[in-house]
mmCIF file with all atom_site columns, C-alpha atoms in Angstrom:
data_model
loop_
_atom_site.group_PDB
_atom_site.id
_atom_site.type_symbol
_atom_site.label_atom_id
_atom_site.label_alt_id
_atom_site.label_comp_id
_atom_site.label_asym_id
_atom_site.label_entity_id
_atom_site.label_seq_id
_atom_site.pdbx_PDB_ins_code
_atom_site.Cartn_x
_atom_site.Cartn_y
_atom_site.Cartn_z
_atom_site.occupancy
_atom_site.B_iso_or_equiv
_atom_site.pdbx_formal_charge
_atom_site.auth_seq_id
_atom_site.auth_comp_id
_atom_site.auth_asym_id
_atom_site.auth_atom_id
_atom_site.pdbx_PDB_model_num
ATOM 1   C CA . MET Q 1 1   ? 8.007   -11.605 20.608  1.00 0.00 ? 29  MET Q CA 1
ATOM 2   C CA . PRO Q 1 2   ? 7.066   -15.248 19.968  1.00 0.00 ? 30  PRO Q CA 1
ATOM 3   C CA . GLY Q 1 3   ? 9.308   -17.824 21.598  1.00 0.00 ? 31  GLY Q CA 1
ATOM 4   C CA . SER Q 1 4   ? 11.985  -19.605 19.674  1.00 0.00 ? 32  SER Q CA 1
ATOM 5   C CA . TYR Q 1 5   ? 10.897  -22.460 17.427  1.00 0.00 ? 33  TYR Q CA 1
ATOM 6   C CA . GLY Q 1 6   ? 14.282  -24.067 18.012  1.00 0.00 ? 34  GLY Q CA 1
ATOM 7   C CA . GLN Q 1 7   ? 14.852  -24.658 14.305  1.00 0.00 ? 35  GLN Q CA 1
ATOM 8   C CA . PHE Q 1 8   ? 17.597  -23.580 11.936  1.00 0.00 ? 36  PHE Q CA 1
ATOM 9   C CA . CYS Q 1 9   ? 15.046  -22.278 9.459   1.00 0.00 ? 37  CYS Q CA 1
ATOM 10  C CA . PRO Q 1 10  ? 14.712  -18.768 7.975   1.00 0.00 ? 38  PRO Q CA 1
ATOM 11  C CA . ILE Q 1 11  ? 10.904  -18.988 8.000   1.00 0.00 ? 39  ILE Q CA 1
ATOM 12  C CA . ALA Q 1 12  ? 10.873  -19.917 11.677  1.00 0.00 ? 40  ALA Q CA 1
ATOM 13  C CA . ARG Q 1 13  ? 13.297  -17.087 12.474  1.00 0.00 ? 41  ARG Q CA 1
ATOM 14  C CA . SER Q 1 14  ? 11.193  -14.606 10.496  1.00 0.00 ? 42  SER Q CA 1
ATOM 15  C CA . LEU Q 1 15  ? 8.120   -15.635 12.485  1.00 0.00 ? 43  LEU Q CA 1
ATOM 16  C CA . GLU Q 1 16  ? 10.034  -15.167 15.724  1.00 0.00 ? 44  GLU Q CA 1
ATOM 17  C CA . ILE Q 1 17  ? 10.569  -11.531 14.708  1.00 0.00 ? 45  ILE Q CA 1
ATOM 18  C CA . LEU Q 1 18  ? 7.347   -10.776 12.822  1.00 0.00 ? 46  LEU Q CA 1
ATOM 19  C CA . GLY Q 1 19  ? 4.812   -13.237 14.183  1.00 0.00 ? 47  GLY Q CA 1
ATOM 20  C CA . ASP Q 1 20  ? 3.295   -11.234 17.062  1.00 0.00 ? 48  ASP Q CA 1
ATOM 21  C CA . ARG Q 1 21  ? -0.239  -9.920  16.671  1.00 0.00 ? 49  ARG Q CA 1
ATOM 22  C CA . TRP Q 1 22  ? -0.200  -6.341  15.252  1.00 0.00 ? 50  TRP Q CA 1
ATOM 23  C CA . THR Q 1 23  ? 3.484   -6.444  14.268  1.00 0.00 ? 51  THR Q CA 1
ATOM 24  C CA . LEU Q 1 24  ? 2.947   -6.744  10.518  1.00 0.00 ? 52  LEU Q CA 1
ATOM 25  C CA . LEU Q 1 25  ? 0.223   -4.098  10.627  1.00 0.00 ? 53  LEU Q CA 1
ATOM 26  C CA . VAL Q 1 26  ? 2.591   -1.684  12.376  1.00 0.00 ? 54  VAL Q CA 1
ATOM 27  C CA . LEU Q 1 27  ? 5.153   -2.378  9.640   1.00 0.00 ? 55  LEU Q CA 1
ATOM 28  C CA . ARG Q 1 28  ? 2.425   -1.983  7.001   1.00 0.00 ? 56  ARG Q CA 1
ATOM 29  C CA . ASP Q 1 29  ? 1.647   1.533   8.177   1.00 0.00 ? 57  ASP Q CA 1
ATOM 30  C CA . LEU Q 1 30  ? 5.316   2.502   8.462   1.00 0.00 ? 58  LEU Q CA 1
ATOM 31  C CA . SER Q 1 31  ? 5.945   1.191   4.938   1.00 0.00 ? 59  SER Q CA 1
ATOM 32  C CA . MET Q 1 32  ? 3.751   4.063   3.729   1.00 0.00 ? 60  MET Q CA 1
ATOM 33  C CA . GLY Q 1 33  ? 5.906   6.702   5.432   1.00 0.00 ? 61  GLY Q CA 1
ATOM 34  C CA . ARG Q 1 34  ? 6.916   8.105   8.790   1.00 0.00 ? 62  ARG Q CA 1
ATOM 35  C CA . ARG Q 1 35  ? 4.219   8.048   11.468  1.00 0.00 ? 63  ARG Q CA 1
ATOM 36  C CA . ARG Q 1 36  ? 3.715   9.549   14.899  1.00 0.00 ? 64  ARG Q CA 1
ATOM 37  C CA . PHE Q 1 37  ? 2.587   7.301   17.738  1.00 0.00 ? 65  PHE Q CA 1
ATOM 38  C CA . THR Q 1 38  ? -0.822  8.956   17.593  1.00 0.00 ? 66  THR Q CA 1
ATOM 39  C CA . ASP Q 1 39  ? -1.021  8.330   13.826  1.00 0.00 ? 67  ASP Q CA 1
ATOM 40  C CA . LEU Q 1 40  ? -0.380  4.634   14.385  1.00 0.00 ? 68  LEU Q CA 1
ATOM 41  C CA . ARG Q 1 41  ? -2.972  4.441   17.141  1.00 0.00 ? 69  ARG Q CA 1
ATOM 42  C CA . ALA Q 1 42  ? -5.554  6.079   14.892  1.00 0.00 ? 70  ALA Q CA 1
ATOM 43  C CA . SER Q 1 43  ? -4.950  3.735   11.955  1.00 0.00 ? 71  SER Q CA 1
ATOM 44  C CA . LEU Q 1 44  ? -4.532  0.538   14.008  1.00 0.00 ? 72  LEU Q CA 1
ATOM 45  C CA . THR Q 1 45  ? -8.075  0.482   15.295  1.00 0.00 ? 73  THR Q CA 1
ATOM 46  C CA . GLY Q 1 46  ? -8.344  -1.496  18.530  1.00 0.00 ? 74  GLY Q CA 1
ATOM 47  C CA . ILE Q 1 47  ? -4.668  -1.718  19.456  1.00 0.00 ? 75  ILE Q CA 1
ATOM 48  C CA . PRO Q 1 48  ? -4.052  -0.898  23.142  1.00 0.00 ? 76  PRO Q CA 1
ATOM 49  C CA . PRO Q 1 49  ? -1.444  1.853   23.543  1.00 0.00 ? 77  PRO Q CA 1
ATOM 50  C CA . ASN Q 1 50  ? 0.770   -0.329  25.728  1.00 0.00 ? 78  ASN Q CA 1
ATOM 51  C CA . VAL Q 1 51  ? 0.791   -3.051  23.037  1.00 0.00 ? 79  VAL Q CA 1
ATOM 52  C CA . LEU Q 1 52  ? 1.731   -0.511  20.380  1.00 0.00 ? 80  LEU Q CA 1
ATOM 53  C CA . SER Q 1 53  ? 4.557   0.744   22.590  1.00 0.00 ? 81  SER Q CA 1
ATOM 54  C CA . GLN Q 1 54  ? 5.793   -2.831  23.061  1.00 0.00 ? 82  GLN Q CA 1
ATOM 55  C CA . ARG Q 1 55  ? 5.698   -3.591  19.348  1.00 0.00 ? 83  ARG Q CA 1
ATOM 56  C CA . LEU Q 1 56  ? 7.588   -0.409  18.466  1.00 0.00 ? 84  LEU Q CA 1
ATOM 57  C CA . LYS Q 1 57  ? 10.180  -1.127  21.152  1.00 0.00 ? 85  LYS Q CA 1
ATOM 58  C CA . ARG Q 1 58  ? 10.730  -4.692  19.932  1.00 0.00 ? 86  ARG Q CA 1
ATOM 59  C CA . LEU Q 1 59  ? 10.897  -3.671  16.281  1.00 0.00 ? 87  LEU Q CA 1
ATOM 60  C CA . THR Q 1 60  ? 13.410  -0.965  17.184  1.00 0.00 ? 88  THR Q CA 1
ATOM 61  C CA . GLU Q 1 61  ? 15.517  -3.488  19.096  1.00 0.00 ? 89  GLU Q CA 1
ATOM 62  C CA . ALA Q 1 62  ? 15.350  -5.823  16.073  1.00 0.00 ? 90  ALA Q CA 1
ATOM 63  C CA . GLY Q 1 63  ? 16.691  -3.037  13.847  1.00 0.00 ? 91  GLY Q CA 1
ATOM 64  C CA . LEU Q 1 64  ? 13.556  -2.741  11.693  1.00 0.00 ? 92  LEU Q CA 1
ATOM 65  C CA . VAL Q 1 65  ? 12.255  0.589   13.019  1.00 0.00 ? 93  VAL Q CA 1
ATOM 66  C CA . ARG Q 1 66  ? 13.940  3.768   14.160  1.00 0.00 ? 94  ARG Q CA 1
ATOM 67  C CA . SER Q 1 67  ? 12.698  6.787   16.056  1.00 0.00 ? 95  SER Q CA 1
ATOM 68  C CA . GLU Q 1 68  ? 13.351  10.263  14.618  1.00 0.00 ? 96  GLU Q CA 1
ATOM 69  C CA . GLU Q 1 69  ? 12.937  13.734  16.051  1.00 0.00 ? 97  GLU Q CA 1
ATOM 70  C CA . LEU Q 1 70  ? 11.694  16.181  13.440  1.00 0.00 ? 98  LEU Q CA 1
ATOM 71  C CA . PRO Q 1 71  ? 13.206  19.682  13.537  1.00 0.00 ? 99  PRO Q CA 1
ATOM 72  C CA . PRO Q 1 72  ? 11.144  22.800  14.357  1.00 0.00 ? 100 PRO Q CA 1
ATOM 73  C CA . PRO Q 1 73  ? 8.506   23.858  13.672  1.00 0.00 ? 101 PRO Q CA 1
ATOM 74  C CA . ALA Q 1 74  ? 7.289   20.241  13.691  1.00 0.00 ? 102 ALA Q CA 1
ATOM 75  C CA . ALA Q 1 75  ? 9.450   19.245  16.681  1.00 0.00 ? 103 ALA Q CA 1
ATOM 76  C CA . ARG Q 1 76  ? 7.847   15.866  17.160  1.00 0.00 ? 104 ARG Q CA 1
ATOM 77  C CA . ASN Q 1 77  ? 8.914   12.264  17.384  1.00 0.00 ? 105 ASN Q CA 1
ATOM 78  C CA . VAL Q 1 78  ? 8.089   9.933   14.501  1.00 0.00 ? 106 VAL Q CA 1
ATOM 79  C CA . TYR Q 1 79  ? 8.774   6.315   13.642  1.00 0.00 ? 107 TYR Q CA 1
ATOM 80  C CA . ALA Q 1 80  ? 10.196  5.099   10.333  1.00 0.00 ? 108 ALA Q CA 1
ATOM 81  C CA . LEU Q 1 81  ? 11.439  1.900   8.765   1.00 0.00 ? 109 LEU Q CA 1
ATOM 82  C CA . THR Q 1 82  ? 15.172  1.318   8.649   1.00 0.00 ? 110 THR Q CA 1
ATOM 83  C CA . THR Q 1 83  ? 16.863  -0.062  5.547   1.00 0.00 ? 111 THR Q CA 1
ATOM 84  C CA . ARG Q 1 84  ? 16.512  -3.520  7.087   1.00 0.00 ? 112 ARG Q CA 1
ATOM 85  C CA . GLY Q 1 85  ? 12.880  -2.810  7.877   1.00 0.00 ? 113 GLY Q CA 1
ATOM 86  C CA . ARG Q 1 86  ? 12.161  -2.026  4.240   1.00 0.00 ? 114 ARG Q CA 1
ATOM 87  C CA . ASP Q 1 87  ? 13.100  -5.619  3.425   1.00 0.00 ? 115 ASP Q CA 1
ATOM 88  C CA . VAL Q 1 88  ? 9.682   -6.488  4.853   1.00 0.00 ? 116 VAL Q CA 1
ATOM 89  C CA . ILE Q 1 89  ? 7.842   -4.552  2.112   1.00 0.00 ? 117 ILE Q CA 1
ATOM 90  C CA . PRO Q 1 90  ? 7.906   -7.408  -0.460  1.00 0.00 ? 118 PRO Q CA 1
ATOM 91  C CA . ILE Q 1 91  ? 6.457   -9.686  2.249   1.00 0.00 ? 119 ILE Q CA 1
ATOM 92  C CA . LEU Q 1 92  ? 3.647   -7.205  2.860   1.00 0.00 ? 120 LEU Q CA 1
ATOM 93  C CA . GLN Q 1 93  ? 2.975   -6.933  -0.869  1.00 0.00 ? 121 GLN Q CA 1
ATOM 94  C CA . THR Q 1 94  ? 2.763   -10.706 -1.191  1.00 0.00 ? 122 THR Q CA 1
ATOM 95  C CA . LEU Q 1 95  ? 0.248   -10.747 1.664   1.00 0.00 ? 123 LEU Q CA 1
ATOM 96  C CA . VAL Q 1 96  ? -1.765  -8.057  -0.150  1.00 0.00 ? 124 VAL Q CA 1
ATOM 97  C CA . ARG Q 1 97  ? -1.953  -10.160 -3.298  1.00 0.00 ? 125 ARG Q CA 1
ATOM 98  C CA . PHE Q 1 98  ? -2.797  -13.291 -1.319  1.00 0.00 ? 126 PHE Q CA 1
ATOM 99  C CA . GLY Q 1 99  ? -5.428  -11.668 0.872   1.00 0.00 ? 127 GLY Q CA 1
ATOM 100 C CA . MET Q 1 100 ? -7.287  -9.554  -1.670  1.00 0.00 ? 128 MET Q CA 1
ATOM 101 C CA . PRO Q 1 101 ? -9.331  -12.456 -3.136  1.00 0.00 ? 129 PRO Q CA 1
ATOM 102 C CA . GLU Q 1 102 ? -10.372 -13.412 0.395   1.00 0.00 ? 130 GLU Q CA 1
ATOM 103 C CA . LEU Q 1 103 ? -12.095 -10.089 1.059   1.00 0.00 ? 131 LEU Q CA 1
ATOM 104 C CA . PRO Q 1 104 ? -15.778 -9.441  0.298   1.00 0.00 ? 132 PRO Q CA 1
ATOM 105 C CA . LYS Q 1 105 ? -16.406 -7.132  -2.621  1.00 0.00 ? 133 LYS Q CA 1
ATOM 106 C CA . ALA Q 1 106 ? -15.784 -3.526  -1.612  1.00 0.00 ? 134 ALA Q CA 1
ATOM 107 C CA . GLY Q 1 107 ? -18.638 -1.047  -1.459  1.00 0.00 ? 135 GLY Q CA 1
ATOM 108 C CA . PRO Q 1 108 ? -19.369 2.526   -0.348  1.00 0.00 ? 136 PRO Q CA 1
ATOM 109 C CA . ASP Q 1 109 ? -19.748 1.512   3.317   1.00 0.00 ? 137 ASP Q CA 1
ATOM 110 C CA . ASP Q 1 110 ? -16.327 -0.134  3.542   1.00 0.00 ? 138 ASP Q CA 1
ATOM 111 C CA . ASP Q 1 111 ? -13.445 1.681   5.202   1.00 0.00 ? 139 ASP Q CA 1
ATOM 112 C CA . VAL Q 1 112 ? -10.925 1.495   2.365   1.00 0.00 ? 140 VAL Q CA 1
ATOM 113 C CA . ARG Q 1 113 ? -8.119  3.966   2.993   1.00 0.00 ? 141 ARG Q CA 1
ATOM 114 C CA . ALA Q 1 114 ? -6.473  6.127   0.381   1.00 0.00 ? 142 ALA Q CA 1
ATOM 115 C CA . ASP Q 1 115 ? -2.981  4.975   1.393   1.00 0.00 ? 143 ASP Q CA 1
ATOM 116 C CA . THR Q 1 116 ? -4.125  1.369   0.988   1.00 0.00 ? 144 THR Q CA 1
ATOM 117 C CA . VAL Q 1 117 ? -5.165  2.154   -2.582  1.00 0.00 ? 145 VAL Q CA 1
ATOM 118 C CA . ALA Q 1 118 ? -1.783  3.559   -3.588  1.00 0.00 ? 146 ALA Q CA 1
ATOM 119 C CA . HIS Q 1 119 ? 0.589   1.337   -1.617  1.00 0.00 ? 147 HIS Q CA 1
ATOM 120 C CA . GLY Q 1 120 ? -1.398  -1.873  -1.456  1.00 0.00 ? 148 GLY Q CA 1
ATOM 121 C CA . LEU Q 1 121 ? -3.613  -2.000  -4.507  1.00 0.00 ? 149 LEU Q CA 1
ATOM 122 C CA . PHE Q 1 122 ? -1.184  -0.475  -7.007  1.00 0.00 ? 150 PHE Q CA 1
ATOM 123 C CA . LEU Q 1 123 ? 2.449   -0.643  -5.866  1.00 0.00 ? 151 LEU Q CA 1
ATOM 124 C CA . ALA Q 1 124 ? 1.968   -4.282  -4.819  1.00 0.00 ? 152 ALA Q CA 1
ATOM 125 C CA . TRP Q 1 125 ? 0.933   -5.129  -8.376  1.00 0.00 ? 153 TRP Q CA 1
ATOM 126 C CA . PHE Q 1 126 ? 3.688   -3.250  -10.204 1.00 0.00 ? 154 PHE Q CA 1
ATOM 127 C CA . ASP Q 1 127 ? 4.839   -5.411  -13.127 1.00 0.00 ? 155 ASP Q CA 1
ATOM 128 C CA . ARG Q 1 128 ? 8.572   -4.902  -13.671 1.00 0.00 ? 156 ARG Q CA 1
ATOM 129 C CA . ALA Q 1 129 ? 8.591   -6.896  -16.904 1.00 0.00 ? 157 ALA Q CA 1
ATOM 130 C CA . ALA Q 1 130 ? 5.839   -4.704  -18.379 1.00 0.00 ? 158 ALA Q CA 1
ATOM 131 C CA . ALA Q 1 131 ? 7.698   -1.577  -17.275 1.00 0.00 ? 159 ALA Q CA 1
ATOM 132 C CA . ARG Q 1 132 ? 10.870  -2.790  -19.023 1.00 0.00 ? 160 ARG Q CA 1
ATOM 133 C CA . GLU Q 1 133 ? 8.895   -3.654  -22.135 1.00 0.00 ? 161 GLU Q CA 1
ATOM 134 C CA . HIS Q 1 134 ? 7.271   -0.220  -22.443 1.00 0.00 ? 162 HIS Q CA 1
ATOM 135 C CA . ARG Q 1 135 ? 10.385  1.798   -21.492 1.00 0.00 ? 163 ARG Q CA 1
ATOM 136 C CA . VAL Q 1 136 ? 8.575   5.074   -20.902 1.00 0.00 ? 164 VAL Q CA 1
ATOM 137 C CA . ASP Q 1 137 ? 9.162   7.799   -18.344 1.00 0.00 ? 165 ASP Q CA 1
ATOM 138 C CA . GLU Q 1 138 ? 5.734   9.050   -17.340 1.00 0.00 ? 166 GLU Q CA 1
ATOM 139 C CA . HIS Q 1 139 ? 3.501   9.094   -14.321 1.00 0.00 ? 167 HIS Q CA 1
ATOM 140 C CA . TYR Q 1 140 ? -0.098  8.210   -13.520 1.00 0.00 ? 168 TYR Q CA 1
ATOM 141 C CA . ASP Q 1 141 ? -2.205  10.091  -10.992 1.00 0.00 ? 169 ASP Q CA 1
ATOM 142 C CA . LEU Q 1 142 ? -4.609  8.437   -8.586  1.00 0.00 ? 170 LEU Q CA 1
ATOM 143 C CA . VAL Q 1 143 ? -7.004  11.002  -7.099  1.00 0.00 ? 171 VAL Q CA 1
ATOM 144 C CA . VAL Q 1 144 ? -8.576  9.117   -4.209  1.00 0.00 ? 172 VAL Q CA 1
ATOM 145 C CA . HIS Q 1 145 ? -11.544 10.317  -2.179  1.00 0.00 ? 173 HIS Q CA 1
ATOM 146 C CA . ASP Q 1 146 ? -11.236 8.998   1.372   1.00 0.00 ? 174 ASP Q CA 1
ATOM 147 C CA . GLY Q 1 147 ? -14.217 10.303  3.323   1.00 0.00 ? 175 GLY Q CA 1
ATOM 148 C CA . ASP Q 1 148 ? -13.936 14.084  3.387   1.00 0.00 ? 176 ASP Q CA 1
ATOM 149 C CA . VAL Q 1 149 ? -10.285 14.011  2.304   1.00 0.00 ? 177 VAL Q CA 1
ATOM 150 C CA . THR Q 1 150 ? -8.934  13.769  -1.248  1.00 0.00 ? 178 THR Q CA 1
ATOM 151 C CA . ARG Q 1 151 ? -5.385  12.567  -1.787  1.00 0.00 ? 179 ARG Q CA 1
ATOM 152 C CA . THR Q 1 152 ? -3.378  12.485  -5.010  1.00 0.00 ? 180 THR Q CA 1
ATOM 153 C CA . TYR Q 1 153 ? -0.681  9.887   -5.617  1.00 0.00 ? 181 TYR Q CA 1
ATOM 154 C CA . HIS Q 1 154 ? 1.802   10.042  -8.495  1.00 0.00 ? 182 HIS Q CA 1
ATOM 155 C CA . LEU Q 1 155 ? 2.639   6.505   -9.641  1.00 0.00 ? 183 LEU Q CA 1
ATOM 156 C CA . THR Q 1 156 ? 5.699   6.041   -11.811 1.00 0.00 ? 184 THR Q CA 1
ATOM 157 C CA . SER Q 1 157 ? 6.005   4.011   -15.008 1.00 0.00 ? 185 SER Q CA 1
ATOM 158 C CA . SER Q 1 158 ? 9.553   2.811   -14.338 1.00 0.00 ? 186 SER Q CA 1
ATOM 159 C CA . ARG Q 1 159 ? 9.657   1.591   -10.744 1.00 0.00 ? 187 ARG Q CA 1
ATOM 160 C CA . PRO Q 1 160 ? 7.285   0.664   -7.908  1.00 0.00 ? 188 PRO Q CA 1
ATOM 161 C CA . GLY Q 1 161 ? 7.298   3.979   -6.100  1.00 0.00 ? 189 GLY Q CA 1
ATOM 162 C CA . LEU Q 1 162 ? 5.590   7.337   -5.760  1.00 0.00 ? 190 LEU Q CA 1
ATOM 163 C CA . ARG Q 1 163 ? 6.833   10.686  -7.023  1.00 0.00 ? 191 ARG Q CA 1
ATOM 164 C CA . ARG Q 1 164 ? 6.601   13.461  -4.489  1.00 0.00 ? 192 ARG Q CA 1
ATOM 165 C CA . GLU Q 1 165 ? 6.686   16.220  -7.069  1.00 0.00 ? 193 GLU Q CA 1
ATOM 166 C CA . VAL Q 1 166 ? 5.739   16.266  -10.724 1.00 0.00 ? 194 VAL Q CA 1
ATOM 167 C CA . HIS Q 1 167 ? 6.385   18.928  -13.336 1.00 0.00 ? 195 HIS Q CA 1
ATOM 168 C CA . GLU Q 1 168 ? 4.402   17.573  -16.254 1.00 0.00 ? 196 GLU Q CA 1
ATOM 169 C CA . PRO Q 1 169 ? 0.830   16.404  -16.727 1.00 0.00 ? 197 PRO Q CA 1
ATOM 170 C CA . ALA Q 1 170 ? -0.011  12.811  -15.858 1.00 0.00 ? 198 ALA Q CA 1
ATOM 171 C CA . ALA Q 1 171 ? -0.265  10.388  -18.765 1.00 0.00 ? 199 ALA Q CA 1
ATOM 172 C CA . VAL Q 1 172 ? -3.387  8.989   -17.078 1.00 0.00 ? 200 VAL Q CA 1
ATOM 173 C CA . THR Q 1 173 ? -5.501  10.266  -14.193 1.00 0.00 ? 201 THR Q CA 1
ATOM 174 C CA . VAL Q 1 174 ? -8.010  8.069   -12.388 1.00 0.00 ? 202 VAL Q CA 1
ATOM 175 C CA . GLU Q 1 175 ? -10.319 9.611   -9.799  1.00 0.00 ? 203 GLU Q CA 1
ATOM 176 C CA . GLY Q 1 176 ? -12.959 8.263   -7.470  1.00 0.00 ? 204 GLY Q CA 1
ATOM 177 C CA . PRO Q 1 177 ? -13.705 6.885   -3.993  1.00 0.00 ? 205 PRO Q CA 1
ATOM 178 C CA . ALA Q 1 178 ? -11.219 4.527   -2.375  1.00 0.00 ? 206 ALA Q CA 1
ATOM 179 C CA . TRP Q 1 179 ? -13.642 1.582   -2.349  1.00 0.00 ? 207 TRP Q CA 1
ATOM 180 C CA . ALA Q 1 180 ? -14.060 1.799   -6.135  1.00 0.00 ? 208 ALA Q CA 1
ATOM 181 C CA . PHE Q 1 181 ? -10.300 1.493   -6.634  1.00 0.00 ? 209 PHE Q CA 1
ATOM 182 C CA . ALA Q 1 182 ? -10.414 -1.674  -4.515  1.00 0.00 ? 210 ALA Q CA 1
ATOM 183 C CA . ARG Q 1 183 ? -12.876 -3.158  -6.975  1.00 0.00 ? 211 ARG Q CA 1
ATOM 184 C CA . LEU Q 1 184 ? -10.141 -3.025  -9.632  1.00 0.00 ? 212 LEU Q CA 1
ATOM 185 C CA . ARG Q 1 185 ? -8.586  -5.984  -7.761  1.00 0.00 ? 213 ARG Q CA 1
ATOM 186 C CA . GLN Q 1 186 ? -11.879 -7.795  -7.290  1.00 0.00 ? 214 GLN Q CA 1
ATOM 187 C CA . GLY Q 1 187 ? -13.024 -8.578  -10.810 1.00 0.00 ? 215 GLY Q CA 1
ATOM 188 C CA . ASP Q 1 188 ? -14.130 -5.170  -12.114 1.00 0.00 ? 216 ASP Q CA 1
ATOM 189 C CA . THR Q 1 189 ? -12.261 -3.520  -14.957 1.00 0.00 ? 217 THR Q CA 1
ATOM 190 C CA . LEU Q 1 190 ? -11.500 0.167   -15.235 1.00 0.00 ? 218 LEU Q CA 1
ATOM 191 C CA . ASP Q 1 191 ? -14.048 0.357   -18.054 1.00 0.00 ? 219 ASP Q CA 1
ATOM 192 C CA . ASP Q 1 192 ? -16.667 -1.301  -15.815 1.00 0.00 ? 220 ASP Q CA 1
ATOM 193 C CA . LEU Q 1 193 ? -16.181 1.239   -13.049 1.00 0.00 ? 221 LEU Q CA 1
ATOM 194 C CA . VAL Q 1 194 ? -16.124 4.207   -15.432 1.00 0.00 ? 222 VAL Q CA 1
ATOM 195 C CA . ALA Q 1 195 ? -19.317 3.005   -17.124 1.00 0.00 ? 223 ALA Q CA 1
ATOM 196 C CA . ASP Q 1 196 ? -21.003 2.653   -13.727 1.00 0.00 ? 224 ASP Q CA 1
ATOM 197 C CA . GLY Q 1 197 ? -19.979 6.186   -12.760 1.00 0.00 ? 225 GLY Q CA 1
ATOM 198 C CA . HIS Q 1 198 ? -17.752 5.115   -9.863  1.00 0.00 ? 226 HIS Q CA 1
ATOM 199 C CA . LEU Q 1 199 ? -14.431 6.212   -11.394 1.00 0.00 ? 227 LEU Q CA 1
ATOM 200 C CA . THR Q 1 200 ? -13.417 8.785   -13.979 1.00 0.00 ? 228 THR Q CA 1
ATOM 201 C CA . VAL Q 1 201 ? -10.354 8.420   -16.168 1.00 0.00 ? 229 VAL Q CA 1
ATOM 202 C CA . SER Q 1 202 ? -8.492  10.730  -18.524 1.00 0.00 ? 230 SER Q CA 1
ATOM 203 C CA . GLY Q 1 203 ? -5.546  10.121  -20.817 1.00 0.00 ? 231 GLY Q CA 1
ATOM 204 C CA . SER Q 1 204 ? -4.861  8.733   -24.253 1.00 0.00 ? 232 SER Q CA 1
ATOM 205 C CA . ALA Q 1 205 ? -5.762  5.186   -25.207 1.00 0.00 ? 233 ALA Q CA 1
ATOM 206 C CA . ALA Q 1 206 ? -2.054  4.353   -25.485 1.00 0.00 ? 234 ALA Q CA 1
ATOM 207 C CA . GLY Q 1 207 ? -1.336  5.817   -22.038 1.00 0.00 ? 235 GLY Q CA 1
ATOM 208 C CA . ARG Q 1 208 ? -4.219  3.897   -20.515 1.00 0.00 ? 236 ARG Q CA 1
ATOM 209 C CA . ALA Q 1 209 ? -2.961  0.679   -22.094 1.00 0.00 ? 237 ALA Q CA 1
ATOM 210 C CA . ARG Q 1 210 ? 0.539   1.218   -20.646 1.00 0.00 ? 238 ARG Q CA 1
ATOM 211 C CA . PHE Q 1 211 ? -0.901  2.075   -17.231 1.00 0.00 ? 239 PHE Q CA 1
ATOM 212 C CA . ALA Q 1 212 ? -3.059  -1.070  -17.244 1.00 0.00 ? 240 ALA Q CA 1
ATOM 213 C CA . ALA Q 1 213 ? -0.113  -3.260  -18.252 1.00 0.00 ? 241 ALA Q CA 1
ATOM 214 C CA . ILE Q 1 214 ? 2.404   -1.818  -15.789 1.00 0.00 ? 242 ILE Q CA 1
ATOM 215 C CA . TYR Q 1 215 ? -0.007  -1.984  -12.856 1.00 0.00 ? 243 TYR Q CA 1
ATOM 216 C CA . ALA Q 1 216 ? -1.549  -5.320  -13.850 1.00 0.00 ? 244 ALA Q CA 1
ATOM 217 C CA . LEU Q 1 217 ? -5.121  -4.110  -14.148 1.00 0.00 ? 245 LEU Q CA 1
ATOM 218 C CA . ILE Q 1 218 ? -7.687  -6.640  -15.333 1.00 0.00 ? 246 ILE Q CA 1
ATOM 219 C CA . PRO Q 1 219 ? -8.130  -6.445  -19.113 1.00 0.00 ? 247 PRO Q CA 1
ATOM 220 C CA . THR Q 1 220 ? -11.611 -5.495  -20.272 1.00 0.00 ? 248 THR Q CA 1
ATOM 221 C CA . GLU Q 1 221 ? -12.208 -8.903  -21.830 1.00 0.00 ? 249 GLU Q CA 1
ATOM 222 C CA . THR Q 1 222 ? -11.253 -10.740 -18.609 1.00 0.00 ? 250 THR Q CA 1
ATOM 223 C CA . ARG Q 1 223 ? -13.446 -11.087 -15.551 1.00 0.00 ? 251 ARG Q CA 1
ATOM 224 C CA . ALA Q 1 224 ? -11.829 -12.588 -12.429 1.00 0.00 ? 252 ALA Q CA 1
ATOM 225 C CA . THR Q 1 225 ? -13.941 -14.609 -10.022 1.00 0.00 ? 253 THR Q CA 1
ATOM 226 C CA . THR Q 1 226 ? -14.242 -12.858 -6.673  1.00 0.00 ? 254 THR Q CA 1
ATOM 227 C CA . VAL Q 1 227 ? -14.510 -14.854 -3.481  1.00 0.00 ? 255 VAL Q CA 1
ATOM 228 C CA . THR Q 1 228 ? -17.179 -13.441 -1.186  1.00 0.00 ? 256 THR Q CA 1
ATOM 229 C CA . ARG Q 1 229 ? -17.038 -14.405 2.455   1.00 0.00 ? 257 ARG Q CA 1
#
């Protein structure tokens, strides 16, 4: 880990724990759920295996990550965030909101991952005040095409989390490629992307309005300026 800054400062101490290259990206992937070592290697393109081992060891020693042995038939070792480790999630979400305007506009050739759509581009924008204002108990489905794989995520209307199981139809369903969902944070509205044929959406007008408010989607009449680099 980075050396001590020698300061009685919570920011300096946080950087001593989190400031190594790859560390926050390891925590990013674990914030989306338990991962095997091989899963982390596959998603952290370019990380040497010995560096990944070092980061996991240091994060475990710091009490942010734990190792678990899954029971048969899985019988494999996975890594997960501890309760203390989950305190990093708001930091990651702030970095998502800060970094999104710095990215070039997403397109079909960009490697936008389905998990990034759900955890980064939606949960990071959950508006608690809007959720309290609407006071509804419903869910919204994101059906995300990620290469040859399609994943469905059940967003909730009451808290920034995902439902594992649902027993009623979604109030709103949005479907399309992962890169098109990224454009929702880059100046395009849901109506823009539906009109262009990149996304499809179903649900009542009232449900769509609640979904847009709770997940801070850009209103149709507003166009944000996107920074292209």
